[in-house]
mmCIF file of C-alpha atoms and ligand atoms in Angstrom:
data_model
loop_
_atom_site.group_PDB
_atom_site.id
_atom_site.type_symbol
_atom_site.label_atom_id
_atom_site.label_comp_id
_atom_site.label_asym_id
_atom_site.label_seq_id
_atom_site.Cartn_x
_atom_site.Cartn_y
_atom_site.Cartn_z
ATOM 1 C CA MET A 1 0.174 -0.226 -0.078
ATOM 2 C CA ASP A 2 1.360 3.713 -0.611
ATOM 3 C CA TYR A 3 0.980 5.890 2.037
ATOM 4 C CA ARG A 4 1.647 9.816 1.451
ATOM 5 C CA VAL A 5 1.768 12.740 4.749
ATOM 6 C CA GLY A 6 0.193 16.321 3.883
ATOM 7 C CA PHE A 7 0.204 19.700 5.924
ATOM 8 C CA GLY A 8 -1.850 22.412 5.224
ATOM 9 C CA TYR A 9 -2.136 25.841 7.002
ATOM 10 C CA ASP A 10 -4.647 28.170 6.814
ATOM 11 C CA SER A 11 -5.125 31.588 8.781
ATOM 12 C CA HIS A 12 -8.314 34.726 8.444
ATOM 13 C CA ARG A 13 -8.440 37.602 9.824
ATOM 14 C CA LEU A 14 -11.187 38.249 12.422
ATOM 15 C CA SER A 15 -13.974 41.076 12.302
ATOM 16 C CA GLU A 16 -16.943 41.885 14.508
ATOM 17 C CA GLY A 17 -20.347 40.691 13.432
ATOM 18 C CA LEU A 18 -19.545 37.651 11.310
ATOM 19 C CA PRO A 19 -20.706 34.080 11.544
ATOM 20 C CA LEU A 20 -17.697 32.044 12.566
ATOM 21 C CA VAL A 21 -17.770 28.736 10.797
ATOM 22 C CA LEU A 22 -14.619 26.047 11.764
ATOM 23 C CA GLY A 23 -14.351 22.297 10.886
ATOM 24 C CA GLY A 24 -18.421 22.869 9.349
ATOM 25 C CA VAL A 25 -19.764 23.870 12.548
ATOM 26 C CA SER A 26 -20.885 27.707 13.224
ATOM 27 C CA VAL A 27 -19.508 28.470 16.768
ATOM 28 C CA GLU A 28 -20.562 31.258 18.637
ATOM 29 C CA SER A 29 -18.877 34.254 18.904
ATOM 30 C CA SER A 30 -19.023 37.843 18.375
ATOM 31 C CA MET A 31 -15.976 37.637 15.822
ATOM 32 C CA GLY A 32 -16.003 35.479 12.452
ATOM 33 C CA CYS A 33 -13.897 35.312 9.492
ATOM 34 C CA ILE A 34 -13.274 37.674 6.924
ATOM 35 C CA ALA A 35 -13.760 35.713 3.876
ATOM 36 C CA HIS A 36 -14.098 35.212 0.129
ATOM 37 C CA SER A 37 -16.092 32.547 0.923
ATOM 38 C CA ASP A 38 -17.269 31.005 4.599
ATOM 39 C CA GLY A 39 -13.560 31.495 6.032
ATOM 40 C CA ASP A 40 -13.756 28.053 7.398
ATOM 41 C CA ALA A 41 -9.912 27.995 8.003
ATOM 42 C CA VAL A 42 -10.102 24.268 9.835
ATOM 43 C CA ILE A 43 -11.539 23.384 6.403
ATOM 44 C CA HIS A 44 -9.174 25.323 3.795
ATOM 45 C CA ALA A 45 -6.344 24.191 5.907
ATOM 46 C CA LEU A 46 -7.428 20.077 5.855
ATOM 47 C CA CYS A 47 -8.601 20.525 1.876
ATOM 48 C CA ASP A 48 -4.441 21.967 1.496
ATOM 49 C CA ALA A 49 -3.207 18.792 3.760
ATOM 50 C CA LEU A 50 -5.156 16.432 1.367
ATOM 51 C CA LEU A 51 -4.130 18.593 -1.854
ATOM 52 C CA GLY A 52 -0.310 18.541 -0.443
ATOM 53 C CA ALA A 53 -0.577 14.699 0.015
ATOM 54 C CA ALA A 54 -1.246 14.081 -3.619
ATOM 55 C CA ALA A 55 1.113 16.781 -4.622
ATOM 56 C CA LEU A 56 -2.164 18.142 -6.299
ATOM 57 C CA PRO A 57 -1.732 22.091 -6.981
ATOM 58 C CA ASP A 58 -3.043 23.750 -3.458
ATOM 59 C CA ILE A 59 -6.524 25.055 -2.891
ATOM 60 C CA GLY A 60 -6.348 28.761 -4.131
ATOM 61 C CA THR A 61 -5.754 27.340 -8.005
ATOM 62 C CA HIS A 62 -8.419 24.871 -7.795
ATOM 63 C CA PHE A 63 -10.517 27.510 -6.109
ATOM 64 C CA PRO A 64 -9.457 30.697 -6.883
ATOM 65 C CA ASP A 65 -10.538 33.466 -3.952
ATOM 66 C CA ASN A 66 -11.509 36.290 -6.797
ATOM 67 C CA ASP A 67 -14.006 33.663 -8.605
ATOM 68 C CA PRO A 68 -17.458 34.583 -8.075
ATOM 69 C CA ALA A 69 -18.377 30.788 -8.194
ATOM 70 C CA TYR A 70 -17.051 30.846 -4.757
ATOM 71 C CA LYS A 71 -18.256 34.056 -3.475
ATOM 72 C CA GLY A 72 -19.869 33.015 0.221
ATOM 73 C CA ILE A 73 -19.580 29.101 -0.381
ATOM 74 C CA ASP A 74 -19.793 26.857 2.167
ATOM 75 C CA SER A 75 -16.482 25.330 2.531
ATOM 76 C CA LYS A 76 -17.581 21.634 3.418
ATOM 77 C CA ILE A 77 -18.237 22.322 -0.544
ATOM 78 C CA LEU A 78 -14.517 22.656 -1.326
ATOM 79 C CA LEU A 79 -13.839 19.470 0.795
ATOM 80 C CA GLN A 80 -16.554 16.915 -0.500
ATOM 81 C CA LYS A 81 -14.757 18.743 -4.476
ATOM 82 C CA THR A 82 -11.417 18.214 -3.038
ATOM 83 C CA VAL A 83 -11.828 14.751 -1.823
ATOM 84 C CA GLY A 84 -12.918 14.219 -5.601
ATOM 85 C CA LEU A 85 -10.049 15.302 -6.850
ATOM 86 C CA LEU A 86 -8.335 12.650 -4.967
ATOM 87 C CA GLN A 87 -10.464 9.959 -5.187
ATOM 88 C CA GLN A 88 -9.984 10.188 -9.348
ATOM 89 C CA GLN A 89 -6.479 9.406 -8.412
ATOM 90 C CA GLY A 90 -7.111 6.492 -6.227
ATOM 91 C CA TRP A 91 -6.380 7.647 -3.015
ATOM 92 C CA SER A 92 -8.784 7.757 0.103
ATOM 93 C CA VAL A 93 -7.788 9.812 3.620
ATOM 94 C CA ASN A 94 -6.478 7.635 6.193
ATOM 95 C CA ASN A 95 -6.411 9.891 9.124
ATOM 96 C CA VAL A 96 -6.551 14.121 9.755
ATOM 97 C CA ASP A 97 -5.472 15.474 13.206
ATOM 98 C CA ILE A 98 -6.055 19.318 13.347
ATOM 99 C CA THR A 99 -4.569 21.904 15.890
ATOM 100 C CA ILE A 100 -7.007 25.008 15.791
ATOM 101 C CA VAL A 101 -5.361 28.545 17.866
ATOM 102 C CA LEU A 102 -7.825 30.794 18.688
ATOM 103 C CA GLU A 103 -7.756 32.940 21.482
ATOM 104 C CA LYS A 104 -11.658 32.833 21.978
ATOM 105 C CA PRO A 105 -14.011 31.405 22.047
ATOM 106 C CA LYS A 106 -13.678 27.989 23.894
ATOM 107 C CA LEU A 107 -14.011 25.177 21.521
ATOM 108 C CA MET A 108 -14.227 21.768 23.190
ATOM 109 C CA ASP A 109 -17.436 21.690 22.712
ATOM 110 C CA TYR A 110 -17.432 21.967 19.462
ATOM 111 C CA LYS A 111 -14.826 19.283 18.675
ATOM 112 C CA PRO A 112 -17.062 16.156 18.571
ATOM 113 C CA LYS A 113 -19.752 18.250 15.859
ATOM 114 C CA MET A 114 -16.626 18.873 13.614
ATOM 115 C CA GLN A 115 -15.565 15.470 14.151
ATOM 116 C CA GLN A 116 -19.105 14.227 13.549
ATOM 117 C CA CYS A 117 -19.494 16.640 10.134
ATOM 118 C CA LEU A 118 -15.673 16.235 8.600
ATOM 119 C CA SER A 119 -16.197 12.273 9.658
ATOM 120 C CA ALA A 120 -19.565 12.488 6.563
ATOM 121 C CA ILE A 121 -17.335 13.923 3.871
ATOM 122 C CA LEU A 122 -14.090 12.248 4.272
ATOM 123 C CA ASN A 123 -15.550 8.793 5.080
ATOM 124 C CA LEU A 124 -13.715 8.182 8.039
ATOM 125 C CA THR A 125 -14.837 7.574 11.644
ATOM 126 C CA ALA A 126 -14.597 10.215 14.187
ATOM 127 C CA GLU A 127 -11.664 8.138 15.492
ATOM 128 C CA GLN A 128 -9.651 8.827 12.927
ATOM 129 C CA ILE A 129 -10.404 12.682 12.936
ATOM 130 C CA ALA A 130 -8.039 14.682 15.970
ATOM 131 C CA ILE A 131 -9.250 17.967 16.948
ATOM 132 C CA LYS A 132 -6.966 19.755 19.268
ATOM 133 C CA ALA A 133 -7.903 23.620 20.264
ATOM 134 C CA LYS A 134 -5.575 26.242 21.752
ATOM 135 C CA THR A 135 -4.586 29.207 22.441
ATOM 136 C CA ASN A 136 -1.269 31.435 21.383
ATOM 137 C CA GLU A 137 -1.058 32.548 25.031
ATOM 138 C CA LYS A 138 -1.607 36.338 24.029
ATOM 139 C CA MET A 139 1.255 36.493 21.877
ATOM 140 C CA GLY A 140 1.125 37.435 18.195
ATOM 141 C CA PHE A 141 -2.506 38.537 16.335
ATOM 142 C CA VAL A 142 -3.778 34.839 17.431
ATOM 143 C CA GLY A 143 -3.366 35.896 21.210
ATOM 144 C CA LYS A 144 -4.296 39.584 20.395
ATOM 145 C CA GLY A 145 -7.855 38.402 19.012
ATOM 146 C CA GLU A 146 -7.073 39.727 15.550
ATOM 147 C CA GLY A 147 -7.662 36.521 13.731
ATOM 148 C CA VAL A 148 -7.526 32.371 13.884
ATOM 149 C CA ALA A 149 -4.719 30.053 12.589
ATOM 150 C CA VAL A 150 -5.078 26.133 11.843
ATOM 151 C CA VAL A 151 -2.715 24.031 10.681
ATOM 152 C CA VAL A 152 -3.520 20.223 9.593
ATOM 153 C CA ALA A 153 -1.559 17.141 8.893
ATOM 154 C CA VAL A 154 -3.381 13.867 7.188
ATOM 155 C CA THR A 155 -2.307 10.926 5.625
ATOM 156 C CA ILE A 156 -3.862 9.445 2.653
ATOM 157 C CA LYS A 157 -3.554 5.873 0.964
ATOM 158 C CA LYS A 158 -4.576 3.636 -2.037
HETATM 159 MG MG1 MG B 201 -8.732 30.498 3.985
#
């Protein structure tokens, strides 16, 4: 069996009064992501990790942020399309390891929902999807509450 590792990163600026969507789940927050799509940094980093593992071009190449077709798009659709691109080359997802760095709110209660949402799209069990959430200890843009950052590692197989 052939295994590959992929790594993805995404960050978004936060602004007052916008919806916050992470891992396909609406998070209760006074601030949300400024973005062309729904700003789901978890799914964007995940897409890039999957594409990287398959050595395919990055998320911005497949779904340009200046294309009106993707304005306000539900990022779950981008993830479905990404999984489809991998499937075309015979790849299936083996496991996913996500770290979300956000100063507030606490995401503990949202993790099971995110796992459930992502497992349905990735065709994985919840046990194959790790989601960690942490703050940046008040340091840098995340620590000041200006943005959210997400890193994701995946393995794929065929
Ligand atoms: Mg993004």
